[in-house]
Coordinates of C-alpha atoms and ligand atoms in Angstrom, one line a residue:
X804 CA 10.4 -16.3 -2.1
X805 CA 9.1 -13.5 0.2
X806 CA 11.6 -12.7 2.9
X807 CA 11.3 -10.7 6.0
X808 CA 10.5 -13.3 8.6
X809 CA 11.2 -11.8 12.0
X810 CA 13.6 -13.5 14.4
X811 CA 11.7 -16.4 16.1
X812 CA 9.1 -16.7 13.3
X813 CA 7.9 -20.2 12.8
X814 CA 7.4 -20.0 9.1
X815 CA 9.6 -18.1 6.6
X816 CA 6.9 -17.0 4.2
X817 CA 5.4 -13.7 5.1
X818 CA 5.0 -10.3 3.6
X819 CA 5.5 -7.9 6.5
X820 CA 7.1 -5.0 4.7
X821 CA 8.8 -4.0 1.4
X822 CA 11.8 -2.7 3.4
X823 CA 14.5 -5.3 2.8
X824 CA 12.9 -6.7 -0.4
X825 CA 15.5 -6.5 -3.0
X826 CA 14.8 -5.1 -6.5
X827 CA 14.7 -8.6 -8.0
X828 CA 12.0 -9.7 -5.5
X829 CA 9.9 -6.6 -6.1
X830 CA 10.1 -7.2 -9.9
X831 CA 9.3 -10.9 -9.4
X832 CA 6.1 -10.1 -7.5
X833 CA 5.1 -7.4 -10.1
X834 CA 5.7 -9.8 -13.0
X835 CA 3.8 -12.6 -11.2
X836 CA 0.9 -10.1 -10.8
X837 CA 0.8 -9.6 -14.5
X838 CA 0.6 -13.4 -15.0
X839 CA -2.1 -13.6 -12.3
X840 CA -4.2 -10.9 -14.0
X841 CA -4.3 -13.1 -17.1
X842 CA -4.9 -16.2 -15.0
X843 CA -7.9 -14.6 -13.4
X844 CA -9.4 -13.6 -16.7
X845 CA -8.9 -17.2 -18.0
X846 CA -10.0 -18.7 -14.7
X847 CA -7.0 -21.0 -15.0
X848 CA -5.7 -20.9 -11.4
X849 CA -8.9 -21.6 -9.6
X850 CA -7.5 -24.6 -7.7
X851 CA -4.0 -23.2 -7.0
X852 CA -4.7 -22.5 -3.3
X853 CA -7.6 -25.0 -2.8
X854 CA -5.7 -26.4 0.2
X855 CA -5.4 -23.0 1.9
X856 CA -7.7 -21.1 4.2
X857 CA -7.1 -17.4 4.1
X858 CA -8.2 -15.3 7.1
X859 CA -8.9 -11.6 6.9
X860 CA -8.6 -9.7 10.1
X861 CA -9.1 -6.0 9.6
X862 CA -8.9 -4.0 12.9
X863 CA -9.0 -0.7 10.9
X864 CA -11.4 0.3 8.1
X865 CA -10.8 -0.8 4.6
X866 CA -12.6 -1.1 1.3
X867 CA -10.1 -1.6 -1.5
X868 CA -7.6 -3.7 0.4
X869 CA -10.1 -6.0 2.1
X870 CA -12.2 -6.6 -0.9
X871 CA -9.3 -7.2 -3.2
X872 CA -7.6 -9.7 -0.8
X873 CA -10.9 -11.6 -0.6
X874 CA -11.3 -11.7 -4.4
X875 CA -7.6 -12.6 -4.9
X876 CA -7.9 -15.5 -2.5
X877 CA -11.2 -16.7 -4.1
X878 CA -9.7 -16.4 -7.6
X879 CA -7.1 -18.9 -6.5
X880 CA -9.6 -21.3 -5.0
X881 CA -8.8 -20.7 -1.3
X882 CA -11.4 -20.9 1.4
X883 CA -11.8 -17.4 2.9
X884 CA -12.9 -16.4 6.3
X885 CA -13.4 -12.8 7.4
X886 CA -13.0 -12.3 11.1
X887 CA -15.3 -9.3 11.1
X888 CA -13.4 -7.8 14.0
X889 CA -16.3 -5.6 15.3
X890 CA -18.5 -8.7 15.7
X891 CA -15.8 -11.0 17.0
X892 CA -14.5 -11.7 20.5
X893 CA -12.2 -8.7 20.0
X894 CA -15.1 -6.7 21.3
X895 CA -15.0 -8.8 24.5
X896 CA -11.3 -7.8 25.0
X897 CA -9.7 -10.8 23.3
X898 CA -6.0 -10.0 22.7
X899 CA -4.4 -10.0 19.3
X900 CA -2.3 -13.0 20.2
X901 CA -5.3 -14.9 21.5
X902 CA -7.2 -14.1 18.3
X903 CA -4.5 -15.1 15.9
X904 CA -3.8 -18.4 17.8
X905 CA -7.5 -19.1 17.6
X906 CA -7.6 -18.5 13.9
X907 CA -4.6 -20.8 13.4
X908 CA -6.2 -23.6 15.4
X909 CA -9.4 -23.4 13.4
X910 CA -7.4 -24.0 10.3
X911 CA -6.5 -20.6 8.8
X912 CA -3.1 -21.1 7.0
X913 CA -2.5 -17.5 5.8
X914 CA -3.7 -14.4 7.6
X915 CA -4.1 -11.0 6.1
X916 CA -3.9 -8.5 9.0
X917 CA -4.6 -4.8 9.2
X918 CA -4.0 -3.3 12.6
X919 CA -3.7 0.2 14.1
X920 CA -0.6 -0.7 15.9
X921 CA 2.7 -0.7 14.0
X922 CA 4.4 -4.1 14.3
X923 CA 1.2 -6.1 14.9
X924 CA 1.9 -8.4 11.9
X925 CA 5.4 -9.1 13.3
X926 CA 3.8 -10.2 16.6
X927 CA 1.4 -12.4 14.7
X928 CA 4.3 -13.9 12.7
X929 CA 6.2 -14.7 15.9
X930 CA 3.3 -16.2 17.8
X931 CA 1.8 -18.5 15.1
X932 CA 2.8 -20.7 12.2
X933 CA 0.5 -19.0 9.8
X934 CA 1.9 -17.0 6.8
X935 CA 1.2 -13.4 7.6
X936 CA 0.5 -10.7 5.1
X937 CA 0.6 -7.1 6.4
X938 CA -2.4 -5.2 5.0
X939 CA -1.4 -2.0 6.8
X940 CA 0.0 -1.6 10.3
X941 CA -0.5 1.8 11.9
X942 CA 1.8 4.4 10.3
X943 CA 4.5 1.8 9.6
X944 CA 3.9 -0.1 6.3
X945 CA 1.5 -1.0 3.6
X946 CA 3.6 -3.3 1.4
X947 CA 0.9 -4.5 -1.1
X948 CA 0.0 -0.8 -1.8
X949 CA 3.6 -0.1 -2.7
X950 CA 3.7 -3.1 -5.0
X951 CA 0.4 -2.0 -6.6
X952 CA 1.8 1.5 -7.1
X953 CA 5.1 0.2 -8.6
X954 CA 3.2 -2.0 -11.1
X955 CA 0.8 0.9 -12.0
X956 CA 3.8 3.3 -12.5
X957 CA 5.7 0.7 -14.6
X958 CA 2.7 0.2 -16.8
X959 CA 2.3 4.0 -17.3
X960 CA 6.0 4.9 -17.6
X961 CA 7.9 1.8 -18.7
X962 CA 11.1 1.3 -16.8
X963 CA 11.2 3.3 -13.5
X964 CA 15.0 3.7 -13.4
X965 CA 15.9 7.4 -13.2
X966 CA 12.3 8.6 -13.3
X967 CA 11.2 11.4 -11.0
X968 CA 8.1 10.7 -8.9
X969 CA 6.8 13.6 -6.8
X970 CA 5.0 12.5 -3.6
X971 CA 2.9 15.2 -2.1
X972 CA 1.1 15.5 1.2
X973 CA 0.8 14.0 4.7
X974 CA 4.0 11.8 4.7
X975 CA 4.4 12.0 8.4
X976 CA 1.3 9.8 9.2
X977 CA 1.3 7.7 6.0
X978 CA 2.2 4.0 6.0
X979 CA 1.8 4.2 2.2
X980 CA 4.6 6.6 1.8
X981 CA 7.0 4.6 3.9
X982 CA 6.5 1.5 1.8
X983 CA 6.5 3.4 -1.4
X984 CA 9.8 5.0 -0.6
X985 CA 11.4 1.6 -0.1
X986 CA 10.0 0.1 -3.3
X987 CA 10.5 3.2 -5.6
X988 CA 14.1 3.8 -4.4
X989 CA 14.9 0.1 -4.9
X990 CA 13.6 0.4 -8.4
X991 CA 15.9 3.4 -9.2
X992 CA 13.2 6.2 -8.9
X993 CA 14.3 9.6 -7.8
X994 CA 11.6 10.8 -5.2
X995 CA 10.7 14.3 -4.6
X996 CA 8.7 14.7 -1.4
X997 CA 6.6 17.8 -0.9
X998 CA 4.3 19.0 1.9
X999 CA 4.0 21.3 5.0
X1000 CA 7.2 21.1 7.1
X1001 CA 5.6 19.1 9.9
X1002 CA 4.5 16.5 7.4
X1003 CA 7.9 15.9 5.6
X1004 CA 10.2 16.3 8.6
X1005 CA 12.7 13.5 9.0
X1006 CA 12.6 12.4 5.3
X1007 CA 15.3 14.8 4.1
X1008 CA 18.9 13.6 3.9
X1009 CA 17.9 10.1 3.0
X1010 CA 19.6 9.0 -0.2
X1011 CA 17.4 9.3 -3.3
X1012 CA 14.9 11.6 -1.6
X1013 CA 14.7 15.3 -2.2
X1014 CA 12.4 17.3 0.1
X1015 CA 10.8 20.2 -1.8
X1016 CA 9.9 23.5 -0.2
X1017 CA 7.0 24.3 -2.4
X1018 CA 4.5 22.6 -4.7
X1019 CA 6.2 24.2 -7.7
X1020 CA 9.5 22.7 -6.7
X1021 CA 8.0 19.3 -6.0
X1022 CA 6.2 19.0 -9.3
X1023 CA 8.6 20.7 -11.7
X1024 CA 9.0 18.3 -14.6
X1025 CA 8.0 15.2 -12.6
X1026 CA 7.3 12.0 -14.6
X1027 CA 4.4 11.1 -12.2
X1028 CA 2.8 12.6 -9.1
X1029 CA 1.3 10.7 -6.1
X1030 CA -0.7 12.5 -3.5
X1031 CA -1.5 11.1 -0.1
X1032 CA -4.7 11.2 1.9
X1033 CA -4.5 13.6 4.9
X1034 CA -4.7 11.1 7.8
X1035 CA -7.4 12.8 9.7
X1036 CA -7.9 9.8 12.0
X1037 CA -4.2 10.0 13.0
X1038 CA -4.4 13.6 14.2
X1039 CA -2.7 14.9 11.0
X1040 CA -4.3 18.3 11.2
X1041 CA -2.1 19.1 14.2
X1042 CA 0.7 19.6 11.7
X1043 CA -1.0 22.4 9.6
X1044 CA -2.7 25.6 10.5
X1045 CA -5.9 24.3 8.8
X1046 CA -7.1 22.0 6.1
X1047 CA -8.0 24.9 4.0
X1048 CA -4.5 26.3 4.3
X1049 CA -3.1 22.9 3.3
X1050 CA -5.3 22.8 0.2
X1051 CA -4.3 26.4 -0.7
X1052 CA -0.6 25.5 -0.7
X1053 CA -0.5 21.8 -1.5
X1054 CA -3.8 20.7 -2.9
X1055 CA -3.6 19.3 -6.5
X1056 CA -5.8 20.2 -9.4
X1057 CA -5.6 20.1 -13.2
X1058 CA -4.0 23.5 -13.4
X1059 CA -1.2 22.8 -10.8
X1060 CA -0.5 19.5 -12.5
X1061 CA 0.7 21.4 -15.5
X1062 CA 3.8 22.1 -13.5
X1063 CA 4.7 18.4 -13.8
X1064 CA 5.8 16.7 -17.1
X1065 CA 3.3 16.8 -19.9
X1066 CA 0.7 14.1 -19.3
X1067 CA 2.3 13.1 -16.0
X1068 CA -0.2 10.8 -14.3
X1069 CA -1.6 11.3 -10.9
X1070 CA -1.9 8.5 -8.3
X1071 CA -3.6 8.3 -4.9
X1072 CA -3.8 5.2 -2.7
X1073 CA -7.5 6.0 -1.8
X1074 CA -9.8 6.8 -0.3
X1075 CA -9.4 10.4 -1.5
X1076 CA -10.5 13.4 0.4
X1077 CA -11.7 15.2 -2.7
X1078 CA -11.3 19.0 -2.4
X1079 CA -8.6 18.6 0.2
X1080 CA -5.5 16.9 -1.2
X1081 CA -7.0 16.4 -4.7
X1082 CA -9.6 18.1 -6.8
X1083 CA -12.5 15.9 -8.0
X1084 CA -11.8 16.8 -11.6
X1085 CA -8.2 15.7 -11.4
X1086 CA -9.1 12.4 -9.5
X1087 CA -11.6 11.6 -12.2
X1088 CA -9.8 13.1 -15.1
X1089 CA -7.6 11.7 -17.9
X1090 CA -4.4 11.9 -15.9
X1091 CA -5.8 9.8 -13.1
X1092 CA -4.4 6.3 -12.5
X1093 CA -6.5 6.0 -9.3
X1094 CA -8.9 3.5 -10.9
X1095 CA -6.0 1.5 -12.3
X1096 CA -4.4 1.3 -8.9
X1097 CA -7.6 -0.3 -7.6
X1098 CA -7.7 -2.7 -10.5
X1099 CA -4.1 -3.7 -9.9
X1100 CA -5.0 -4.6 -6.3
X1101 CA -6.4 -8.1 -7.1
X1102 CA -3.5 -9.4 -9.2
X1103 CA -0.9 -8.1 -6.8
X1104 CA -2.6 -9.7 -3.9
X1105 CA -3.1 -13.0 -5.9
X1106 CA 0.7 -13.0 -6.5
X1107 CA 1.5 -12.3 -2.8
X1108 CA -0.9 -15.0 -1.5
X1109 CA 0.5 -17.5 -4.0
X1110 CA 4.0 -16.7 -2.9
X1111 CA 3.4 -16.8 0.9
X1112 CA 1.5 -20.1 0.4
X1113 CA 4.5 -21.5 -1.5
X1114 CA 2.5 -22.1 -4.6
X1115 CA 4.5 -19.8 -6.9
Ligands
LIG1411 N1 -5.8 2.9 2.0 C1 -4.5 3.3 2.4 C2 -4.1 2.9 3.8 O1 -4.9 2.1 4.4 C3 -4.3 4.8 2.3 C4 -5.1 5.7 3.2 O2 -6.0 5.2 3.9 O3 -4.7 6.8 3.3 O4 -3.1 3.3 4.4

């Protein structure tokens, strides 16, 4: 069962965050995703969600997340409706609450919501009876990305207990890092966080997280490395002298990756700013799990939709 229903929510099945999801729940979702991958290949679950209508409401841009939620819902036989925010009444000033109530009245039973405001999915969960899945809210959380990354790392490294994962980059503005920290720490990973001081401030002192002062320190012997997109749309560049300066000190390429453990894989949630936080040769090279992260998107989202619909 996916927890995290906010006080006053009318249904108990949501995925709003990974914060608060215990290890057993995280592992259950990941294991279910592995089953879902096989079910998708065998086309065996094509009527699991046939009674459900899944709505997609993306108020911020998305390629991987939106497409994979749509394919996940369709693989399970749900009816899918994409609000297409730009062409909807949102452009006439319709409020989020009005929009989600309208979607519910038209028959949407589960809503996948991405919004620029942190907390928007919690508001939707309080004001409607739909199951809400957070597909990214401002700088707050991106729970399905963290579940994808946990599955991808487990497939690459085996058990994650005691492993060292270096996370490098713009942590300050990243919803991905916040969700990843919860999931990885819950799974027993030791996290090393590296980046310019303004982008890692506030993370030190938290149990299980070590803030590294240099790239060398962050990568030394790490079992895996994850780098984050510089969040240009969230005014990230205010925190560094220039992007060029950032790349000089913290940009990842094949050569710098040799500081990490032999064959340590590189992850990135996408989309990449190639040549800024990651060199193209590394993103497309043999250490890269970036394509695998994308592939794991559909089965993780199948698992989440099945769980919030009460079908698994
Ligand atoms: N796609 C991820 C997100 O929506 C990562 C990123 O955009 O940097 O947060």
